[in-house]
Amino acid sequence: GVYFESEVETSLERKASKVVNQHSILSHKSTIKSPMPGMVFRVKKNLGDQVSQGETVMTLEAMKMENDIKSPFSGIISEIFVAEKSAVEKGAKLFSIK
């Protein structure tokens, strides 16, 4: 008198599901924020530029060290909130990618 619901999928269906889920993760808009206070040393990409995952978008100088701010995923730069030589606080918006 007890009913159970189950779902059976093949290994191909499981792989297809992973690809679809990863595509939806990669096709979203995200705002990148400053991980630390510092000064924007160099902006390497412009508005509308295509970026790949891991590509440096700008360089942040903090405590006499240059830190590359990289793109967390591939996409297009949709907004840039800071200019070169401007001071930023931790958590300040740097740029958006969609």
CSV table of C-alpha atoms in Angstrom, one decimal:
chain,number,residue,atom,x,y,z
A,1,GLY,CA,0.0,0.0,0.0
A,2,VAL,CA,3.0,2.3,-0.2
A,3,TYR,CA,4.0,4.1,-3.4
A,4,PHE,CA,7.5,5.3,-4.3
A,5,GLU,CA,8.4,7.7,-7.1
A,6,SER,CA,11.7,7.1,-8.8
A,7,GLU,CA,13.5,8.5,-11.9
A,8,VAL,CA,15.8,6.5,-14.1
A,9,GLU,CA,18.3,8.1,-16.4
A,10,THR,CA,21.1,6.8,-18.6
A,11,SER,CA,24.7,8.1,-18.4
A,12,LEU,CA,24.1,10.1,-21.6
A,13,GLU,CA,21.1,11.8,-20.0
A,14,ARG,CA,23.2,12.6,-16.9
A,15,LYS,CA,25.9,14.1,-19.0
A,16,ALA,CA,23.4,16.2,-21.0
A,17,SER,CA,21.9,17.4,-17.8
A,18,LYS,CA,25.3,18.6,-16.6
A,19,VAL,CA,26.0,20.4,-19.9
A,20,VAL,CA,22.6,22.2,-19.7
A,21,ASN,CA,23.2,23.2,-16.1
A,22,GLN,CA,26.7,24.5,-16.8
A,23,HIS,CA,25.4,26.5,-19.7
A,24,SER,CA,22.8,28.2,-17.6
A,25,ILE,CA,25.5,29.1,-15.0
A,26,LEU,CA,27.8,30.6,-17.7
A,27,SER,CA,25.0,32.6,-19.3
A,28,HIS,CA,24.1,35.0,-16.5
A,29,LYS,CA,25.0,38.6,-15.5
A,30,SER,CA,27.4,39.1,-12.6
A,31,THR,CA,28.9,42.2,-11.0
A,32,ILE,CA,32.5,41.8,-9.9
A,33,LYS,CA,33.4,43.6,-6.6
A,34,SER,CA,36.8,44.6,-5.2
A,35,PRO,CA,38.3,41.9,-2.9
A,36,MET,CA,40.3,44.6,-1.0
A,37,PRO,CA,40.7,48.3,-0.7
A,38,GLY,CA,43.2,49.9,-3.1
A,39,MET,CA,43.6,51.9,-6.3
A,40,VAL,CA,42.6,50.9,-9.8
A,41,PHE,CA,46.0,50.8,-11.4
A,42,ARG,CA,45.1,49.8,-15.0
A,43,VAL,CA,41.8,48.9,-16.8
A,44,LYS,CA,42.8,46.5,-19.6
A,45,LYS,CA,39.3,45.9,-21.1
A,46,ASN,CA,36.7,48.4,-22.4
A,47,LEU,CA,33.0,48.4,-22.4
A,48,GLY,CA,31.6,45.9,-24.8
A,49,ASP,CA,34.8,43.8,-25.0
A,50,GLN,CA,34.6,40.0,-25.1
A,51,VAL,CA,36.4,38.3,-22.2
A,52,SER,CA,37.3,34.7,-21.5
A,53,GLN,CA,37.2,33.0,-18.1
A,54,GLY,CA,40.4,33.8,-16.2
A,55,GLU,CA,41.3,36.7,-18.4
A,56,THR,CA,42.6,39.9,-16.6
A,57,VAL,CA,40.1,42.7,-16.8
A,58,MET,CA,41.8,45.2,-14.6
A,59,THR,CA,44.7,45.6,-12.1
A,60,LEU,CA,44.2,46.7,-8.6
A,61,GLU,CA,47.1,48.1,-6.6
A,62,ALA,CA,47.0,47.4,-2.8
A,63,MET,CA,49.8,47.8,-0.3
A,64,LYS,CA,52.4,48.4,-3.1
A,65,MET,CA,51.4,45.1,-4.9
A,66,GLU,CA,49.5,44.8,-8.2
A,67,ASN,CA,46.6,42.3,-8.1
A,68,ASP,CA,45.0,41.1,-11.3
A,69,ILE,CA,41.2,41.1,-11.2
A,70,LYS,CA,40.1,38.3,-13.6
A,71,SER,CA,36.9,37.4,-15.2
A,72,PRO,CA,35.1,34.5,-13.3
A,73,PHE,CA,33.4,33.4,-16.6
A,74,SER,CA,33.3,34.2,-20.3
A,75,GLY,CA,31.1,37.0,-21.5
A,76,ILE,CA,30.9,40.6,-22.6
A,77,ILE,CA,31.8,43.6,-20.3
A,78,SER,CA,28.5,45.3,-19.9
A,79,GLU,CA,29.4,48.0,-17.3
A,80,ILE,CA,32.6,49.5,-15.9
A,81,PHE,CA,32.1,51.3,-12.6
A,82,VAL,CA,35.6,52.6,-11.9
A,83,ALA,CA,38.3,54.6,-13.8
A,84,GLU,CA,42.1,54.2,-13.7
A,85,LYS,CA,43.8,55.9,-10.7
A,86,SER,CA,40.6,55.9,-8.7
A,87,ALA,CA,40.5,54.6,-5.1
A,88,VAL,CA,38.1,51.8,-4.2
A,89,GLU,CA,37.0,50.2,-1.0
A,90,LYS,CA,36.5,46.5,-0.3
A,91,GLY,CA,33.3,45.4,-1.9
A,92,ALA,CA,33.1,48.3,-4.3
A,93,LYS,CA,31.6,47.4,-7.7
A,94,LEU,CA,34.3,47.2,-10.4
A,95,PHE,CA,32.6,45.8,-13.5
A,96,SER,CA,29.7,43.7,-14.8
A,97,ILE,CA,29.8,40.8,-17.2
A,98,LYS,CA,26.9,39.2,-19.1
